[in-house]
């Protein structure tokens, strides 16, 4: 069985102006030889400038969403091909903030992932239970349903990454126990269309907890929000992943 690739991915969410590209420069200049993938996903307005800022380094750039459609009269939407044309190689899809703020269903996420694949982008498909779902003992049922509904046919380790992000752990400083993360990642691995697809954990990953999370079987990296905004914090997380 091919082993899944390790990936440290940063999601800047709706943060970042041109001046914040300094953090991307700092990340690049502090990054030695790395064997894991390193990815920054800034807002769409910064993709092309960030791609220039990290050109020639190991840092890759991604988007945070794309349209399900290819082109046409869809004001305000950005197609997968446009992201690729701006220098993106990845796109985050189905983040819980988009599922909540924009009512995105798993079916729509699957359509977007298909569009991403057609444009040559790797889709990072996000899944995760709410606190009420966890308290109700529904975690595995919820994430496996999201997995089945959000991952399109044709998904392989070459074009798809899955990120498990418990909604209640995002931006809260709270994380599941290591056993809870392991339980979900084991269940996801057993249900992937291609067992070599990378499985990221996301939700309050910091330099202080990264190493213990990366030591869990079936955790192949992290999708990092707040701690990816500062090169010093994100570098420490990358270093923790690179030694595992
Ligand atoms: P935080 O790392 O800020 O909790 O955000 C996680 C996340 O949502 C990444 O997509």
Coordinates of C-alpha atoms and ligand atoms in Angstrom, one line a residue:
X1 CA 0.0 0.0 0.0
X2 CA 1.3 3.5 -0.9
X3 CA 1.8 5.6 2.2
X4 CA -0.1 8.9 2.4
X5 CA 1.9 12.1 1.9
X6 CA 2.4 14.4 4.9
X7 CA 1.1 17.9 4.5
X8 CA 1.1 21.0 6.7
X9 CA -1.6 23.3 5.4
X10 CA -2.4 26.8 6.5
X11 CA -5.8 28.3 6.1
X12 CA -5.7 32.1 6.5
X13 CA -9.5 32.3 6.2
X14 CA -10.6 36.0 5.7
X15 CA -7.3 37.4 7.0
X16 CA -4.5 38.9 5.2
X17 CA -3.6 42.0 3.2
X18 CA -0.6 42.6 1.0
X19 CA 1.5 43.6 4.0
X20 CA 1.0 40.2 5.5
X21 CA 2.9 38.6 2.7
X22 CA 5.9 39.4 4.9
X23 CA 4.8 36.3 6.9
X24 CA 5.0 34.2 3.7
X25 CA 8.5 35.6 3.0
X26 CA 9.5 34.8 6.6
X27 CA 8.2 31.3 6.3
X28 CA 10.2 30.7 3.1
X29 CA 13.4 32.2 4.4
X30 CA 13.2 30.1 7.7
X31 CA 12.3 26.9 5.9
X32 CA 15.2 24.4 5.5
X33 CA 14.9 21.1 3.6
X34 CA 11.5 19.6 4.3
X35 CA 10.2 16.2 3.3
X36 CA 6.5 17.1 4.0
X37 CA 4.3 19.3 1.8
X38 CA 3.8 22.9 3.0
X39 CA 0.8 24.8 1.8
X40 CA -0.6 28.3 2.5
X41 CA -4.2 29.1 1.5
X42 CA -4.6 32.9 1.6
X43 CA -7.8 34.8 0.6
X44 CA -8.3 34.8 -3.2
X45 CA -7.1 38.4 -3.4
X46 CA -3.6 37.3 -2.3
X47 CA -3.2 34.0 -4.2
X48 CA -1.2 35.4 -7.1
X49 CA 1.0 37.7 -5.0
X50 CA 1.7 34.9 -2.6
X51 CA 2.5 32.5 -5.4
X52 CA 5.1 35.0 -6.5
X53 CA 6.4 35.5 -2.9
X54 CA 7.0 31.7 -2.5
X55 CA 8.2 31.0 -6.0
X56 CA 11.1 28.6 -6.0
X57 CA 10.5 27.4 -2.5
X58 CA 8.9 24.3 -1.1
X59 CA 5.8 26.4 -0.1
X60 CA 2.7 25.8 -2.3
X61 CA -0.4 28.0 -2.5
X62 CA -4.1 27.1 -2.4
X63 CA -7.5 28.7 -2.5
X64 CA -10.2 28.4 0.2
X65 CA -13.2 27.7 -2.1
X66 CA -14.1 27.4 -5.7
X67 CA -17.3 27.5 -7.8
X68 CA -18.9 24.2 -8.9
X69 CA -19.4 25.6 -12.4
X70 CA -16.6 26.1 -14.9
X71 CA -17.4 29.7 -16.1
X72 CA -20.1 32.0 -17.1
X73 CA -22.7 34.4 -15.5
X74 CA -22.0 33.8 -11.8
X75 CA -21.1 37.2 -10.3
X76 CA -18.6 37.1 -7.5
X77 CA -17.7 33.4 -7.9
X78 CA -14.2 32.2 -8.7
X79 CA -13.7 29.1 -10.8
X80 CA -11.2 26.3 -10.1
X81 CA -9.4 27.2 -13.3
X82 CA -9.0 30.8 -12.2
X83 CA -7.4 29.6 -8.9
X84 CA -5.0 27.4 -10.9
X85 CA -4.3 30.3 -13.3
X86 CA -3.4 32.5 -10.2
X87 CA -0.8 30.0 -9.0
X88 CA -2.9 27.8 -6.7
X89 CA -2.3 24.0 -6.6
X90 CA -4.8 23.1 -3.9
X91 CA -8.3 24.3 -2.9
X92 CA -10.0 23.9 0.5
X93 CA -13.6 22.7 0.0
X94 CA -16.5 22.2 2.4
X95 CA -14.9 24.0 5.3
X96 CA -17.4 24.0 8.2
X97 CA -17.5 27.8 8.0
X98 CA -18.7 27.6 4.4
X99 CA -21.1 24.8 5.3
X100 CA -22.5 27.0 8.0
X101 CA -22.2 30.5 6.5
X102 CA -23.2 29.6 3.0
X103 CA -25.4 26.5 3.5
X104 CA -23.0 24.3 1.5
X105 CA -24.2 20.7 1.3
X106 CA -22.0 17.7 0.8
X107 CA -23.5 17.3 -2.6
X108 CA -22.3 20.8 -3.6
X109 CA -18.9 20.1 -2.1
X110 CA -18.6 17.0 -4.3
X111 CA -19.5 19.1 -7.3
X112 CA -16.9 21.7 -6.4
X113 CA -14.3 18.9 -5.9
X114 CA -15.1 17.6 -9.3
X115 CA -14.5 21.1 -10.7
X116 CA -11.2 21.3 -8.8
X117 CA -10.1 18.0 -10.2
X118 CA -10.9 19.0 -13.7
X119 CA -8.8 22.1 -13.3
X120 CA -5.9 20.1 -12.0
X121 CA -6.2 21.2 -8.4
X122 CA -5.9 19.0 -5.3
X123 CA -9.2 19.3 -3.3
X124 CA -8.8 19.4 0.5
X125 CA -12.3 18.2 1.5
X126 CA -13.3 19.2 5.1
X127 CA -15.5 17.2 7.4
X128 CA -16.4 17.5 11.1
X129 CA -19.1 17.1 13.7
X130 CA -20.6 19.9 15.8
X131 CA -20.4 19.8 19.6
X132 CA -24.1 18.7 19.8
X133 CA -23.4 15.9 17.4
X134 CA -20.4 14.8 19.4
X135 CA -22.3 15.0 22.7
X136 CA -25.1 12.9 21.0
X137 CA -22.7 10.1 20.1
X138 CA -23.1 10.8 16.4
X139 CA -19.5 11.8 15.5
X140 CA -18.6 8.7 13.3
X141 CA -22.0 8.6 11.6
X142 CA -21.8 12.4 10.8
X143 CA -18.2 12.4 9.4
X144 CA -18.7 9.1 7.4
X145 CA -21.9 10.5 5.9
X146 CA -20.0 13.8 5.0
X147 CA -17.2 11.7 3.5
X148 CA -19.5 9.6 1.4
X149 CA -21.4 12.7 0.2
X150 CA -18.5 15.1 -0.3
X151 CA -15.9 13.0 -2.1
X152 CA -16.6 12.6 -5.8
X153 CA -16.0 9.7 -8.0
X154 CA -12.4 9.7 -9.3
X155 CA -10.9 10.9 -6.0
X156 CA -7.4 9.5 -5.5
X157 CA -4.4 10.3 -3.4
X158 CA -3.1 12.4 -6.3
X159 CA -6.1 14.8 -6.4
X160 CA -7.7 14.7 -2.9
X161 CA -6.9 15.3 0.8
X162 CA -9.4 14.9 3.6
X163 CA -9.3 17.2 6.7
X164 CA -11.1 16.2 9.8
X165 CA -12.0 19.4 11.7
X166 CA -14.4 19.1 14.6
X167 CA -16.5 22.3 14.5
X168 CA -16.2 22.8 18.2
X169 CA -12.4 22.7 18.1
X170 CA -12.0 25.4 15.4
X171 CA -10.6 28.7 16.8
X172 CA -11.6 27.7 20.4
X173 CA -8.3 26.4 21.8
X174 CA -10.1 23.1 22.6
X175 CA -9.1 19.9 20.9
X176 CA -10.4 16.3 21.0
X177 CA -8.4 13.8 23.1
X178 CA -5.8 12.0 21.1
X179 CA -8.0 8.8 21.3
X180 CA -10.9 10.7 19.9
X181 CA -8.8 12.0 16.9
X182 CA -7.5 8.5 16.4
X183 CA -10.9 7.0 16.4
X184 CA -12.2 9.3 13.7
X185 CA -9.0 9.1 11.6
X186 CA -9.1 5.2 11.7
X187 CA -12.7 5.2 10.6
X188 CA -12.0 7.7 7.8
X189 CA -9.0 5.6 6.6
X190 CA -11.1 2.5 6.5
X191 CA -13.7 4.2 4.3
X192 CA -11.5 6.1 1.8
X193 CA -11.9 5.4 -1.9
X194 CA -8.0 5.3 -2.0
X195 CA -6.3 4.3 1.3
X196 CA -3.3 6.5 0.4
X197 CA -5.3 9.7 0.6
X198 CA -3.8 12.1 3.2
X199 CA -5.8 12.7 6.3
X200 CA -5.3 16.0 8.1
X201 CA -6.5 17.0 11.5
X202 CA -7.6 20.6 12.0
X203 CA -8.9 22.5 15.0
X204 CA -6.7 24.5 17.4
X205 CA -3.4 23.0 16.2
X206 CA -0.6 24.9 17.8
X207 CA 3.2 24.5 18.2
X208 CA 2.5 23.1 21.7
X209 CA 0.2 20.3 20.6
X210 CA 1.3 19.5 17.1
X211 CA 3.9 16.8 17.9
X212 CA 1.4 14.7 19.9
X213 CA -1.3 15.0 17.3
X214 CA 1.2 14.0 14.5
X215 CA 2.2 11.0 16.4
X216 CA -1.3 9.5 16.0
X217 CA -1.6 6.7 13.5
X218 CA -3.5 7.9 10.4
X219 CA -2.9 11.6 11.0
X220 CA -0.8 12.7 8.0
X221 CA -0.7 16.4 8.8
X222 CA -2.7 19.4 9.8
X223 CA -5.0 22.1 8.5
X224 CA -4.1 25.1 10.6
X225 CA -6.1 28.3 11.0
X226 CA -4.9 30.9 13.5
X227 CA -1.4 29.5 14.0
X228 CA -0.7 29.6 10.2
X229 CA -0.9 33.4 10.2
X230 CA 2.5 33.8 11.9
X231 CA 5.5 32.3 10.3
X232 CA 7.1 31.5 13.6
X233 CA 4.1 29.4 14.8
X234 CA 3.5 27.7 11.4
X235 CA 7.3 26.9 11.1
X236 CA 7.2 25.1 14.5
X237 CA 4.2 23.0 13.4
X238 CA 5.9 22.2 10.1
X239 CA 9.0 21.1 12.0
X240 CA 6.9 18.9 14.3
X241 CA 5.4 17.2 11.2
X242 CA 8.7 16.8 9.4
X243 CA 10.3 14.7 12.1
X244 CA 7.4 12.2 12.4
Ligands
LIG1 P1 -7.8 27.1 14.0 O1 -6.5 26.4 13.8 O2 -7.7 28.6 14.1 O3 -8.6 26.4 15.1 O4 -8.7 26.8 12.7 C1 -8.8 25.5 12.2 C2 -9.4 25.6 10.8 O5 -10.6 25.9 10.7 C3 -8.5 25.3 9.7 O6 -9.2 25.2 8.5

